[in-house]
CSV table of C-alpha atoms in Angstrom, one decimal:
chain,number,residue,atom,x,y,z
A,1,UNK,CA,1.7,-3.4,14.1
A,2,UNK,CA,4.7,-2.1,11.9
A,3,UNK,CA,5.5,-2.1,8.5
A,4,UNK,CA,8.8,-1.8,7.8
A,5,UNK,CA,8.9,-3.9,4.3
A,6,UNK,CA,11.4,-5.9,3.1
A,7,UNK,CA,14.9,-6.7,5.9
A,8,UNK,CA,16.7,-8.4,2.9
A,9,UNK,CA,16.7,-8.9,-0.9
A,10,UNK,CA,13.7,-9.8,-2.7
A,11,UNK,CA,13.7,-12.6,-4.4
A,12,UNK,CA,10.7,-13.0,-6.0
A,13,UNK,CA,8.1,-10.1,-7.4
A,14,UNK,CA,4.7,-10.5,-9.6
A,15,UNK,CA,2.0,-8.2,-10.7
A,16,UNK,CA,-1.6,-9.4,-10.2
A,17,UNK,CA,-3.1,-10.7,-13.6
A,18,UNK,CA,-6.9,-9.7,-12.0
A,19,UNK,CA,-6.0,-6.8,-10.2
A,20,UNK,CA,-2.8,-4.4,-12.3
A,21,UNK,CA,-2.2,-2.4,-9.4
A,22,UNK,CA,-1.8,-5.2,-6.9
A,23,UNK,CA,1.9,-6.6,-6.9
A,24,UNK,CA,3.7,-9.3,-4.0
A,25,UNK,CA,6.9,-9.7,-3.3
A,26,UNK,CA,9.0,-12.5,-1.5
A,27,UNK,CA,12.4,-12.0,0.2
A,28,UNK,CA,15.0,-14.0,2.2
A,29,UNK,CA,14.9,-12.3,5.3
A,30,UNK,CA,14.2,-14.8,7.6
A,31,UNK,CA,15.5,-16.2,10.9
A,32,UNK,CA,18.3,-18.0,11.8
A,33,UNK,CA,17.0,-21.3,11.7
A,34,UNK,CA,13.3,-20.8,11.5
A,35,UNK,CA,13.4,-21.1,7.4
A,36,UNK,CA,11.2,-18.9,5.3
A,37,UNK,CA,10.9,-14.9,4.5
A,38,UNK,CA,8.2,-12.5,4.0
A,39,UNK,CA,5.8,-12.1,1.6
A,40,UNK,CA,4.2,-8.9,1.4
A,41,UNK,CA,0.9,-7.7,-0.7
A,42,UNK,CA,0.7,-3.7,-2.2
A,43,UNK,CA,-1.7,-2.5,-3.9
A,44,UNK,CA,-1.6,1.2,-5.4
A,45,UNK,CA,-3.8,3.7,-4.1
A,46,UNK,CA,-6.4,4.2,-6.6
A,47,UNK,CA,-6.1,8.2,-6.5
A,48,UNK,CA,-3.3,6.8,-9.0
A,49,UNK,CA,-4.8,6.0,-11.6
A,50,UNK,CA,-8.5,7.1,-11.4
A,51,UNK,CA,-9.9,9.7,-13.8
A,52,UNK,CA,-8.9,13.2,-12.5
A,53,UNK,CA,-12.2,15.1,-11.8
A,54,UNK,CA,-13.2,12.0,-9.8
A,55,UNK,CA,-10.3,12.4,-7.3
A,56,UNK,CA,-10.0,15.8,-7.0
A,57,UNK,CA,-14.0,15.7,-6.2
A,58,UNK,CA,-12.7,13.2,-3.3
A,59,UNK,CA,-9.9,15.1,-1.9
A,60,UNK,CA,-12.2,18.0,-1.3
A,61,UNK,CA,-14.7,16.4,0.4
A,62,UNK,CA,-12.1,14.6,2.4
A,63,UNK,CA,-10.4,18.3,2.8
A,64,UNK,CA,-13.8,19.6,4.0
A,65,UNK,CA,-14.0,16.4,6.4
A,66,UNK,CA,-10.4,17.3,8.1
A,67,UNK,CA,-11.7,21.3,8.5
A,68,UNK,CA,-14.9,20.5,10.1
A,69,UNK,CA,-13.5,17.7,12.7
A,70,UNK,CA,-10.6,20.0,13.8
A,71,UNK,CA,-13.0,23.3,14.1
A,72,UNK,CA,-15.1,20.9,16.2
A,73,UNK,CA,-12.5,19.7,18.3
């Protein structure tokens, strides 16, 4: 697997209604004769827009995680 977004212009683009930090977009790189595009789904990580105390509790326990693996390894 590779991301590598979008190959040509985006034509279409839409934020999810249930979801605000979800958005798709559509573009025209298809092909030659196959027809279609891509769509393509992203959605913001939530250390965006979650309250700051919360995420900074998360980092460090993820921080601790990182130390303790590579001291182990």
């Amino acid at each position: 697997f590779q991301h590598a977004g979008h190959r040509d212009k985006v034509v279409d683009f839409h934020w999810n209604l249930l979801d605000p930090w979800t958005i798709v977009s559509v573009s025209d790189d298809c092909e030659r004769n196959r027809g279609g595009g891509t769509l393509q789904i992203w959605r913001m990580i939530d250390l965006i827009y979650r309250p700051e105390d919360e995420v900074l509790t998360e980092l460090e326990k993820f921080k601790s995680h990182v130390l303790l693996c590579a001291y182990n390894s």
